[in-house]
Short mmCIF file of C-alpha atoms in Angstrom, two decimals:
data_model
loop_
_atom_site.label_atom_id
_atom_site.label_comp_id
_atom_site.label_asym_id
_atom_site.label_seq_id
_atom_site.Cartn_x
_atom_site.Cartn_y
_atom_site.Cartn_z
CA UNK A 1 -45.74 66.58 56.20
CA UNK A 2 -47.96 64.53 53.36
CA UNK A 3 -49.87 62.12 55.11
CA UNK A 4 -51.82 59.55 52.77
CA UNK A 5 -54.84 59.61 54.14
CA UNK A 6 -57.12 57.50 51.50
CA UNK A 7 -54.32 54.10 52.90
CA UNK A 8 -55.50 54.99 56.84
CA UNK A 9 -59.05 55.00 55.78
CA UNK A 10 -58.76 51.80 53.90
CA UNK A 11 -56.66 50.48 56.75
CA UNK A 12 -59.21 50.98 58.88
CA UNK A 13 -62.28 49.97 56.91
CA UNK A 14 -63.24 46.46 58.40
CA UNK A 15 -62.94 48.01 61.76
CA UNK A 16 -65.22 51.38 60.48
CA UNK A 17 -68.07 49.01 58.82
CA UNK A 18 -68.25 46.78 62.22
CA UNK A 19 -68.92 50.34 64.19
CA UNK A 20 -71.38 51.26 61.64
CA UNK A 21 -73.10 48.35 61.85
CA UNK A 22 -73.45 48.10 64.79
CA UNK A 23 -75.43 51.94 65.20
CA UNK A 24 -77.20 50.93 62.30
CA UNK A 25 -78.68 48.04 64.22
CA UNK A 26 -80.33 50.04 66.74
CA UNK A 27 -83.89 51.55 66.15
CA UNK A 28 -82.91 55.16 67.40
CA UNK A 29 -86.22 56.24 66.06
CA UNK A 30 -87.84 59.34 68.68
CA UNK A 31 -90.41 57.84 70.69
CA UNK A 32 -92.32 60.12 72.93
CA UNK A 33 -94.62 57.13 74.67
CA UNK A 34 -91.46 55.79 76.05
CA UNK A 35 -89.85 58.99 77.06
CA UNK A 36 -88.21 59.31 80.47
CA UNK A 37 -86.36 60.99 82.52
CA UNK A 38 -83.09 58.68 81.91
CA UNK A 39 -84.38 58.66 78.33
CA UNK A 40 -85.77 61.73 76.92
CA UNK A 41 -86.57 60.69 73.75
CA UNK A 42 -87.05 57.13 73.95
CA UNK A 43 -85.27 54.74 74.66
CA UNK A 44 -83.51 53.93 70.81
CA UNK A 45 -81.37 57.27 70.86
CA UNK A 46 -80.14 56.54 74.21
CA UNK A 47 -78.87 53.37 73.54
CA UNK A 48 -77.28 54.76 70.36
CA UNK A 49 -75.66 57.69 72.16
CA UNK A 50 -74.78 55.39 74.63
CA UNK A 51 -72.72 53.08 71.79
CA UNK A 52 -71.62 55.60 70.38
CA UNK A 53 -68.95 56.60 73.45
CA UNK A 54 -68.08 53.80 74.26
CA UNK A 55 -66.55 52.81 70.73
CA UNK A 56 -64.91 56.47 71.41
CA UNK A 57 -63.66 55.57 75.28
CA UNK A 58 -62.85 52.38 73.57
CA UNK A 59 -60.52 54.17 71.28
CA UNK A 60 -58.60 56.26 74.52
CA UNK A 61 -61.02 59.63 73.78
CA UNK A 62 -62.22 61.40 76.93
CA UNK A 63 -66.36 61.11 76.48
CA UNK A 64 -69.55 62.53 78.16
CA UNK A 65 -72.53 62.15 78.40
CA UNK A 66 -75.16 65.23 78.86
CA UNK A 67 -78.03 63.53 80.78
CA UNK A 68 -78.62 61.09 77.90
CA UNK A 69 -79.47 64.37 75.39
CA UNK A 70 -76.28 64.64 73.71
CA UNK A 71 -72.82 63.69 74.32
CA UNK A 72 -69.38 64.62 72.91
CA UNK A 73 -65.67 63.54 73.11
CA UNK A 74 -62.54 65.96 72.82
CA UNK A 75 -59.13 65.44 71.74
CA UNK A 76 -56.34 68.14 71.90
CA UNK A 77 -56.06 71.28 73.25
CA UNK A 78 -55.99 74.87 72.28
CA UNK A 79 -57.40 78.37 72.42
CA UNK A 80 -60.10 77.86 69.70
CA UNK A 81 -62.50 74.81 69.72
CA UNK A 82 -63.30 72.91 66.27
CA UNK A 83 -67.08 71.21 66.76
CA UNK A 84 -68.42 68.48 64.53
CA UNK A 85 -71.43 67.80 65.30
CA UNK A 86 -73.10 64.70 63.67
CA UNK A 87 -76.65 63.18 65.35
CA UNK A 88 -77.52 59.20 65.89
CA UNK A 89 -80.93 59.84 66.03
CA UNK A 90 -83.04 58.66 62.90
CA UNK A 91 -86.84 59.07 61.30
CA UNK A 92 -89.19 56.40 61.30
CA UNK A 93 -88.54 53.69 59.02
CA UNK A 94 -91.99 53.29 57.55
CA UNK A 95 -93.00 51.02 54.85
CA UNK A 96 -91.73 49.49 51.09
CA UNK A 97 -88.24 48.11 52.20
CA UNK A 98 -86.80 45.14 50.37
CA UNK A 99 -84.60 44.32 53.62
CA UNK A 100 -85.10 44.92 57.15
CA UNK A 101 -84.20 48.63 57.82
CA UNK A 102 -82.15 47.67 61.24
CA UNK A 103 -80.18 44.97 59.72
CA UNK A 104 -77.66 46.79 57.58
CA UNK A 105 -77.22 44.82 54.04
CA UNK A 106 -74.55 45.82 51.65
CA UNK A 107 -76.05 44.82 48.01
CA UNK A 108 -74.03 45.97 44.85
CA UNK A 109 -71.41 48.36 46.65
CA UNK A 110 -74.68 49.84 48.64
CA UNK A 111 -75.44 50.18 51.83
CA UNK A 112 -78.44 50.00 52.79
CA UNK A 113 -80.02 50.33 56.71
CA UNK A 114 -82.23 53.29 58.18
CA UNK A 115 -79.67 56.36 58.97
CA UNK A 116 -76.64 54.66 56.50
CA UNK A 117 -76.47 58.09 54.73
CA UNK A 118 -78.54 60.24 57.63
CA UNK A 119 -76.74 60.26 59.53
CA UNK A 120 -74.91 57.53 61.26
CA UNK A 121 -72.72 56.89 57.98
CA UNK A 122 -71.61 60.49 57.52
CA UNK A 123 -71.14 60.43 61.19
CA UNK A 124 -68.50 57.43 61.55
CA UNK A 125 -66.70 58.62 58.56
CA UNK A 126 -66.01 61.59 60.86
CA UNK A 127 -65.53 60.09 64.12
CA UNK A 128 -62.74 57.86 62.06
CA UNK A 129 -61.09 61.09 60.65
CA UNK A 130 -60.66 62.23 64.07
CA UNK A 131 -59.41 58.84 65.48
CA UNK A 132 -56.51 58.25 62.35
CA UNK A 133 -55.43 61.88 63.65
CA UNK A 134 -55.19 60.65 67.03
CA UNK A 135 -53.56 57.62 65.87
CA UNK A 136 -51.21 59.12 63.88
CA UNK A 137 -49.90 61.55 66.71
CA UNK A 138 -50.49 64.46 64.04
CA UNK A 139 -49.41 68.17 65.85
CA UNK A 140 -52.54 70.02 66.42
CA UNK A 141 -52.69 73.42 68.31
CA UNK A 142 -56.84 73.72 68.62
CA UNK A 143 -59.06 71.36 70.17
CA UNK A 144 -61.32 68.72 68.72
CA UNK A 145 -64.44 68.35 70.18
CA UNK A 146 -67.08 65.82 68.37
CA UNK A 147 -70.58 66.25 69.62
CA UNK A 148 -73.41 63.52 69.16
CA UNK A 149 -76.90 64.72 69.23
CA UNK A 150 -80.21 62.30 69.54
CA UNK A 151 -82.98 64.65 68.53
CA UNK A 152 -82.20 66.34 65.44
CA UNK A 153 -84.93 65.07 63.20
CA UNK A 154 -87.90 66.14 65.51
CA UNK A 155 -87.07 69.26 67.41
CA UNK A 156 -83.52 69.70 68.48
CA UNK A 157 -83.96 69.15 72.12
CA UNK A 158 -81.04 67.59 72.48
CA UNK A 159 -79.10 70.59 71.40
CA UNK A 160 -81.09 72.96 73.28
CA UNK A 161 -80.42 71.07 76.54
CA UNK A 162 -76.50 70.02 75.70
CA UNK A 163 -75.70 74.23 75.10
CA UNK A 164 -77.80 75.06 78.39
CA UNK A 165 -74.67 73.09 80.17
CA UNK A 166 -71.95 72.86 77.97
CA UNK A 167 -70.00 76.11 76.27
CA UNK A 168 -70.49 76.50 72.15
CA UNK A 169 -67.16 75.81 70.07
CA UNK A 170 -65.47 78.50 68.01
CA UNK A 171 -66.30 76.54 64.69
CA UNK A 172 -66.84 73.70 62.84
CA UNK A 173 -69.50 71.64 60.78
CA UNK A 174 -71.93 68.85 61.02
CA UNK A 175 -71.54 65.70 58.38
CA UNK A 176 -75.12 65.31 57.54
CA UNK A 177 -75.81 67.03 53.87
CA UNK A 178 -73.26 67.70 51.10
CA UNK A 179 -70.45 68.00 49.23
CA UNK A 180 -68.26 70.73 48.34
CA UNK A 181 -70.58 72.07 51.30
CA UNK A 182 -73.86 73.92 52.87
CA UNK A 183 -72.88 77.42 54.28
CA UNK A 184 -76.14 78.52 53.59
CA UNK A 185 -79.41 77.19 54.96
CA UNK A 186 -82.91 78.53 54.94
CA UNK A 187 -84.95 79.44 58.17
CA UNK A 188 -87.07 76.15 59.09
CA UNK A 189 -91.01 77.00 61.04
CA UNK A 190 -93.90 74.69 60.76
CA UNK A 191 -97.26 76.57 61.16
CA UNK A 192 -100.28 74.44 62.01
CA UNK A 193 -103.88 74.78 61.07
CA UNK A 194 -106.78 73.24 62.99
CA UNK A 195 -109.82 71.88 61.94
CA UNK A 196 -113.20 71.35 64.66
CA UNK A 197 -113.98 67.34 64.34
CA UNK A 198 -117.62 68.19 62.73
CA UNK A 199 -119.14 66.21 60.01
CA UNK A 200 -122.61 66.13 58.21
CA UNK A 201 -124.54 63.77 57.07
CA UNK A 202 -124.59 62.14 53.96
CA UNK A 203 -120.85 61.48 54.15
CA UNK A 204 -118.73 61.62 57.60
CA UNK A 205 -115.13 61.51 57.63
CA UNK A 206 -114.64 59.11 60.41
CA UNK A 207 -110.58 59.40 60.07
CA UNK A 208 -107.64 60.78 57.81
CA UNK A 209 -104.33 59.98 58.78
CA UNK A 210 -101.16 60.38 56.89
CA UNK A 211 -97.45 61.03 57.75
CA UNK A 212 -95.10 60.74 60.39
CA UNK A 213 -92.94 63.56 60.87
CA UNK A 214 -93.41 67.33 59.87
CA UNK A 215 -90.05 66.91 58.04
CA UNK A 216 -91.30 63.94 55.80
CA UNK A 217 -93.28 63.71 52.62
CA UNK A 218 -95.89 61.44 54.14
CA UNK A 219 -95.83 58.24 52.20
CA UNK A 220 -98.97 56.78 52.89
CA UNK A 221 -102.57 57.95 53.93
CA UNK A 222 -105.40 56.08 55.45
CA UNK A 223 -109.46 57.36 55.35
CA UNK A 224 -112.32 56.12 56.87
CA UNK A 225 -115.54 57.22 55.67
CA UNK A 226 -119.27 56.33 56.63
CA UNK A 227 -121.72 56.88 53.50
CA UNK A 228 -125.49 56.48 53.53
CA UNK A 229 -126.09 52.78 52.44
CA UNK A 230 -123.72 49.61 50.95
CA UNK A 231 -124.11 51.14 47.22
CA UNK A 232 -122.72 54.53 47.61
CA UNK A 233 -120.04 52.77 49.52
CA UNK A 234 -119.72 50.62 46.33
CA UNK A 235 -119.34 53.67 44.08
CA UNK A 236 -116.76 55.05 46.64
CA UNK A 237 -114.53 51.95 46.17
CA UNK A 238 -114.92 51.68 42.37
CA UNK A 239 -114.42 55.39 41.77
CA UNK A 240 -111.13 55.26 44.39
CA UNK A 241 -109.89 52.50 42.10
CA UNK A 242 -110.64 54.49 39.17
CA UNK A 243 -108.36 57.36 40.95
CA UNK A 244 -105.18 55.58 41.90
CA UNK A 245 -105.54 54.20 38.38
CA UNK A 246 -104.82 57.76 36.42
CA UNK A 247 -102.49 59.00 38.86
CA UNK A 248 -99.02 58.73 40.13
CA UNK A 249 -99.89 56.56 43.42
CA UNK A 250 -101.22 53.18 44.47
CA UNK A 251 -103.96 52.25 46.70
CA UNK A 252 -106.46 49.85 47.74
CA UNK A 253 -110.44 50.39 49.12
CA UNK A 254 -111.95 48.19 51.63
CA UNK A 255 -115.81 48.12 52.43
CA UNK A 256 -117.36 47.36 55.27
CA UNK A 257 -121.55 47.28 54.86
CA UNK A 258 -121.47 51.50 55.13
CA UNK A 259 -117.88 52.14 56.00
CA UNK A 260 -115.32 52.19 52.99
CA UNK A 261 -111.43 52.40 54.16
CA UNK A 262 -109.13 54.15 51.29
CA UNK A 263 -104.91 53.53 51.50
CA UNK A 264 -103.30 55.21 49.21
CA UNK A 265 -99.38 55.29 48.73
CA UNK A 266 -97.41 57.69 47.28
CA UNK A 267 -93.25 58.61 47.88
CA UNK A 268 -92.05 59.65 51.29
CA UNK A 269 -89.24 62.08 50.85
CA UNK A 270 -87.05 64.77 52.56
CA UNK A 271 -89.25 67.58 53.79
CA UNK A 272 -86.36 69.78 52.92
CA UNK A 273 -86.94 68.59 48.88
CA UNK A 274 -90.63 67.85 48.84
CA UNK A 275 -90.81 68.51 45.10
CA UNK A 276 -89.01 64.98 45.19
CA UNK A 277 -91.65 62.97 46.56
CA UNK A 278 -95.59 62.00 46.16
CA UNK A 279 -97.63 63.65 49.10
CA UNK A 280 -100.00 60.79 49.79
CA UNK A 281 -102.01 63.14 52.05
CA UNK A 282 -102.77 65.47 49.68
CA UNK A 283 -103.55 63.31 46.80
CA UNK A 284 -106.38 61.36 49.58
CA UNK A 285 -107.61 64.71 50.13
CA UNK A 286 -108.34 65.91 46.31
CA UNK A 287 -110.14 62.33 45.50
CA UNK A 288 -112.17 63.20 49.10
CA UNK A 289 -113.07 66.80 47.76
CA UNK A 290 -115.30 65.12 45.13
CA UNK A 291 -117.48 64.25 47.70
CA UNK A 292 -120.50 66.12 50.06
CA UNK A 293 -118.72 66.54 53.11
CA UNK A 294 -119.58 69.18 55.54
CA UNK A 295 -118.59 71.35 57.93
CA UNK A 296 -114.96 70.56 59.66
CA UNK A 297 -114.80 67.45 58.13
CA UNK A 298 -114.97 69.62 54.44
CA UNK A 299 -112.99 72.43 55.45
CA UNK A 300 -110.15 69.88 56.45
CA UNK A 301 -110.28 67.89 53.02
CA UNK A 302 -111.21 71.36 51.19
CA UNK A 303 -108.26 73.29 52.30
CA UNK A 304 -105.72 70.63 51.30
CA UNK A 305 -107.12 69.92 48.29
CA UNK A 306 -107.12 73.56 47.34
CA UNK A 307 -104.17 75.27 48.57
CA UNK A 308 -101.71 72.30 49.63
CA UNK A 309 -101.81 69.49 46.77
CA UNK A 310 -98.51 70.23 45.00
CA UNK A 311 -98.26 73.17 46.10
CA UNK A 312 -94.68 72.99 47.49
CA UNK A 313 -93.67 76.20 46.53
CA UNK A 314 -96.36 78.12 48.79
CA UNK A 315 -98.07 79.58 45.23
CA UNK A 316 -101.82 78.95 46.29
CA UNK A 317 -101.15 79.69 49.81
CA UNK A 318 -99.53 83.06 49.11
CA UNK A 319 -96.61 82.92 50.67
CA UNK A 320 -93.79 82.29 47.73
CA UNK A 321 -90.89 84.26 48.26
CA UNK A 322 -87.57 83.89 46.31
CA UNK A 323 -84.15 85.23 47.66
CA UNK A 324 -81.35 85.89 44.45
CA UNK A 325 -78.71 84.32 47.04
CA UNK A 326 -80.80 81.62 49.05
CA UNK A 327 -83.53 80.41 46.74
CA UNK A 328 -87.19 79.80 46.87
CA UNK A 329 -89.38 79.41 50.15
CA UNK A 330 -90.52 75.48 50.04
CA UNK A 331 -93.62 73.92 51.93
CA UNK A 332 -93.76 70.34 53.39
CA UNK A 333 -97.30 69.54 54.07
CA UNK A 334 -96.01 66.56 56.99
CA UNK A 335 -98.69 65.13 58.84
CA UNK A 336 -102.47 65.15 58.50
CA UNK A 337 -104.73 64.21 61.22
CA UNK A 338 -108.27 64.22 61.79
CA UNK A 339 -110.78 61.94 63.59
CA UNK A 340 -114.53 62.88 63.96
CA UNK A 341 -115.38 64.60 67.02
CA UNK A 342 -112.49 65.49 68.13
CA UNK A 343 -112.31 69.34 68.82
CA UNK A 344 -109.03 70.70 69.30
CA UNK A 345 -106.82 68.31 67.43
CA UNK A 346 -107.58 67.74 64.08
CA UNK A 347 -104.38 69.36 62.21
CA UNK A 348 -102.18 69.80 59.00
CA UNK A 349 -98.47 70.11 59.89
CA UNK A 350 -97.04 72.56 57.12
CA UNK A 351 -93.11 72.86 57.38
CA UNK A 352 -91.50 76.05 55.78
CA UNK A 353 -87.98 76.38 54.69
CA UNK A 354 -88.00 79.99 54.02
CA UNK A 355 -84.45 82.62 52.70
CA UNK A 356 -84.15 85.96 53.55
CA UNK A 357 -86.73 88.38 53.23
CA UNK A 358 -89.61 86.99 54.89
CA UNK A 359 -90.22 85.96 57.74
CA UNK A 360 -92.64 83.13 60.18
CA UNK A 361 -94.47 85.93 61.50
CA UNK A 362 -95.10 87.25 57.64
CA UNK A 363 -95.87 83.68 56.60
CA UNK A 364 -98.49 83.06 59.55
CA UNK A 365 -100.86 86.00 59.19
CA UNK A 366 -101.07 85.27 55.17
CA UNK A 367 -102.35 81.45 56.19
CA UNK A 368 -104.83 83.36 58.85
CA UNK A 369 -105.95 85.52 56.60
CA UNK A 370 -106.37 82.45 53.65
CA UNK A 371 -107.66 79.71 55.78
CA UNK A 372 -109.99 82.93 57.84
CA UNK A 373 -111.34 82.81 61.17
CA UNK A 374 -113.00 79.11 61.60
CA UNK A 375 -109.57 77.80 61.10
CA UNK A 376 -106.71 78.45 63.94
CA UNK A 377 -103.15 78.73 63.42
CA UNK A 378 -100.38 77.90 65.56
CA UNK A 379 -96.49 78.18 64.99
CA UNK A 380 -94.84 74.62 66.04
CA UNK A 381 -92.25 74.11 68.23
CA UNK A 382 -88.83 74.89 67.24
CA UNK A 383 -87.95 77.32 65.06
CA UNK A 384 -84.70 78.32 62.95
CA UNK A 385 -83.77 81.50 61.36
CA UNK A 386 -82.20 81.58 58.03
CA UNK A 387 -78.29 80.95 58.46
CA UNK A 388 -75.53 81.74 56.09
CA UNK A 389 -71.36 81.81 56.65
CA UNK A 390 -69.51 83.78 53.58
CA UNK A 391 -67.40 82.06 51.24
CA UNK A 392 -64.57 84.08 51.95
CA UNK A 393 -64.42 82.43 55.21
CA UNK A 394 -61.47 80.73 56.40
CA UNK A 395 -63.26 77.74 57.63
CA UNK A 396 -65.19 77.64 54.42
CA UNK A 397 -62.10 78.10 52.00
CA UNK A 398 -60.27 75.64 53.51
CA UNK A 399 -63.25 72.77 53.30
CA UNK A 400 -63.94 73.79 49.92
CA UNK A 401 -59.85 74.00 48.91
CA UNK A 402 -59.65 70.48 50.32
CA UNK A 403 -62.50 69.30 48.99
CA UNK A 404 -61.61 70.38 45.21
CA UNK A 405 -57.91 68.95 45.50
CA UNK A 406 -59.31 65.08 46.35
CA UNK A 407 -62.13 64.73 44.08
CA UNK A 408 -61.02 67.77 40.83
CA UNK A 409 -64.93 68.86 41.33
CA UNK A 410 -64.94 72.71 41.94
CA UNK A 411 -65.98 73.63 44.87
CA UNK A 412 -68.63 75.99 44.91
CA UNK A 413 -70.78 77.19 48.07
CA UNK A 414 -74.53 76.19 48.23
CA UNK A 415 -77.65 76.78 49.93
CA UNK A 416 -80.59 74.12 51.63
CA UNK A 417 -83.50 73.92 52.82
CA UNK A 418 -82.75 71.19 55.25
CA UNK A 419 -81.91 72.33 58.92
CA UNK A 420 -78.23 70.90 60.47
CA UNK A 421 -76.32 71.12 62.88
CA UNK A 422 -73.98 73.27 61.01
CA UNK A 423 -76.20 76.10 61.65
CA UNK A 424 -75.70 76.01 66.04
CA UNK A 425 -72.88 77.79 64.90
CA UNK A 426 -72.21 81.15 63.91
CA UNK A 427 -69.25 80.00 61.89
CA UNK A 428 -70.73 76.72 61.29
CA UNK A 429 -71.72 74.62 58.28
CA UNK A 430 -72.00 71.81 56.75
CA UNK A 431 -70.01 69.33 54.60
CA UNK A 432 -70.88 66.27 53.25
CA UNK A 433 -70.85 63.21 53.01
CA UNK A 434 -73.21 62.55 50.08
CA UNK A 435 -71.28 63.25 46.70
CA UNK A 436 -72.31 65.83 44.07
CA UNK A 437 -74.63 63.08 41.86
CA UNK A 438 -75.82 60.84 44.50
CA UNK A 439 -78.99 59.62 44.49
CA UNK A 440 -81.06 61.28 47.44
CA UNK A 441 -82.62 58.33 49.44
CA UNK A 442 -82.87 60.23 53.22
CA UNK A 443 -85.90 59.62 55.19
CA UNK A 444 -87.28 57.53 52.71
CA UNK A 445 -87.30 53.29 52.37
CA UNK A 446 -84.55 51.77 51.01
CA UNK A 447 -82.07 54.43 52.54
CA UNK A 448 -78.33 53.67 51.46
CA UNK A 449 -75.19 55.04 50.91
CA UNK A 450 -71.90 53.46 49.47
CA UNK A 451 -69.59 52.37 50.57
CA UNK A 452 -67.07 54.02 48.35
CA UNK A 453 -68.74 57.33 49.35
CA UNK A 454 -68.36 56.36 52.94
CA UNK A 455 -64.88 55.72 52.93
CA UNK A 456 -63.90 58.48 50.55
CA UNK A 457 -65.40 60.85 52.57
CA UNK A 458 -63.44 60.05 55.94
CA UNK A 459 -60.60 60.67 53.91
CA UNK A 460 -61.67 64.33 52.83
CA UNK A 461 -62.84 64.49 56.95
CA UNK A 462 -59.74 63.56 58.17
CA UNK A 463 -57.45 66.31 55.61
CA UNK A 464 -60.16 68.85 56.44
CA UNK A 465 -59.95 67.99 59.77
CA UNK A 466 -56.07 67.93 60.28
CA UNK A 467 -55.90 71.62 58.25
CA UNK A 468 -58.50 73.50 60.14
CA UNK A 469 -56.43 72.13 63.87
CA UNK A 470 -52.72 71.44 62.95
#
């Protein structure tokens, strides 16, 4: 049987673009002051998951919901289980849009809303692949079951509650990286050193904030210092304008009698790919270190000046490490936070995506030993081991063989830094949607993804789909 599956995708496109919109409206952002018990992470990724079913009960799929963590539909029936596993959840919008981030806006063929392309975009494609099967009445002999998480950019909560109550499928993949596909994906820690809220004198670090998720390039940074009298704080400013002036970010210094505030902006980017955006945190930090700070206060600005500004490879902290088959250990520096006086919580999130061959526990005692006793070290919360499914896979063959055959690209296996879904799997990876070329706008402003990529790739979804169940 040939089944055209690029005419029930365009078919259906008005009706997949009013779904999409209407996720893209909601803020599904992860916010922890308005957890509760009905809404774990806030209440944004509840009322996402919550949308999210009913356009599949709305469609005749049998949905439910896991306590408001996660939720899933199935269709079909079989021995084996095929999981997809796509999240609604989204990062923080932040700053620099040109539209409002929660009212989608296609301009020029684009677009553009906070999780079109991560991962709400990807994620409809999908569910529509599975819904023309259904509509079609197309034989399958496994089951389909289509899982929607709501914390995958923070810590995977969601998934670690949904699999404490619900059994794993047999296989599958998560929509939320790239074409031909991801079966590969390096181990993901973040390891955390803290700085004592001490100061001296002549120049006291009041504040230094920057970031908003360990898995972000932080974007912007704000400082608050306290000098000695009006005129150093006049030399501060003019040398901070000086600064932003011979190098690759923008800012702006505000004084205040003795008090001079710096913002600086660089460009937010995947933590997975932090070579691809501007670490505003770090660059605050290395026009700081010019200055007589003292005791926490310079060990805070000293150490990321030193060992973190672009440093993304983990060179000057000594933990490089480069796998022939996986790549090269990476090093998001996420969030900085420090405010005088505070003891136990002054902190620099830094997020490893690490390969085979070393490991979090290897990685941690090479910061003790750098950073040395005045500075601890914790591990975060959730970590991730490296994962990787051969090529000679069935489930991988047949994405990449499908793949190949719409688009005449060869398909060739990859690995990522980034963590998905994919990896909850053993046999799990993932594929798609964003098309070899694309340009790379996830987690930072101005997100998009096009429509012609969104379309296309429910097409691919819905062949790959139909040849891993029929």
């Amino acid at each position: 049987m040939t089944i055209d599956f690029k005419k029930e995708v365009e078919a259906r496109k008005e009706d997949l673009l009013a779904d999409l919109f209407t996720l893209l409206r909601i803020k599904s952002e992860r916010e922890d002051d308005k957890a509760t018990k009905e809404a774990p992470f806030g209440p944004g990724p509840v009322e996402a998951l919550e949308k999210m079913l009913e356009i599949a009960e709305r469609d005749g799929f049998k949905t439910k919901n896991v306590d408001n963590y996660a939720g899933h539909f199935d269709y079909g029936d079989g021995e084996e289980t095929l999981g997809i596993f796509g999240h609604l959840d989204v990062v923080p919008a932040g700053d620099g849009w040109d539209s409002d981030p929660y009212e989608p806006e296609i301009r020029n063929g684009k677009l553009y809303a906070r999780g079109s392309s991560d991962d709400k975009g990807p994620s409809v494609a999908a569910y529509y692949a599975v819904k023309i099967i259904k509509e079609l009445g197309l034989p399958i002999s496994k089951k389909i079951r289509f899982v929607f998480g709501t914390d995958e950019e923070s810590g995977w909560g969601d998934m670690d509650y949904y699999f404490e109550h619900e059994e794993k499928p047999d296989f599958g993949f998560s929509p939320d990286a790239y074409f031909p596909i991801i079966n590969g994906e390096k181990g993901n820690v973040t390891m955390i050193p803290h700085f004592d809220g001490t100061n001296g004198t002549s120049y006291v670090l009041v504040s230094f904030e920057a970031g908003l998720r360990e898995n972000m390039v932080p974007g912007n940074a704000v400082a608050e210092v306290k000098v000695a009298d009006a005129e150093t704080a006049e030399k501060v400013a003019a040398d901070f304008k000086n600064y932003v002036e011979n190098n690759p970010v923008s800012g702006k210094a505000e004084v205040a009698g003795t008090t001079v505030t710096l913002h600086l902006d660089g460009k937010a980017a995947h933590g997975a790919s932090p070579q691809l955006g501007t670490n505003a945190g770090t660059f605050l930090a290395v026009f700081l270190n010019n200055y007589d700070f003292d005791k926490g206060a310079r060990a805070f600005i000293e150490n990321s000046a030193a060992y973190i500004h672009e440093d993304v490879y983990g060179k000057k902290l000594g933990v490089e490490f480069d796998n022939e088959k996986m790549g090269e250990l990476t090093m998001n520096a996420g969030i900085f936070s420090f405010k005088a006086g505070q003891e136990n919580d002054n902190r620099i999130t830094l997020n490893f995506r690490y390969p085979k061959g070393t490991t979090a526990e290897e990685i941690k005692a090479k910061l003790e030993e750098l950073f040395g006793s005045e500075v601890k070290v914790t591990q975060g919360g959730h970590h991730m081991l490296p994962h990787y499914v051969p090529a000679d896979d069935p489930l991988v063959a047949t994405l990449l063989d499908t793949f190949e055959e719409h688009t005449g690209i060869k398909g060739e296996e990859k690995v990522i830094g980034g963590g998905t879904f994919g990896r909850l799997l053993e046999r799990g990876v993932a594929y798609g949607a964003q098309f070899p070329g694309f340009e790379d706008t996830m987690h930072q402003a101005n997100e998009y993804m096009s429509v012609e990529d969104i379309l296309n790739s429910a097409v691919i979804y819905a062949d790959a789909i139909y040849r891993l169940v029929k």
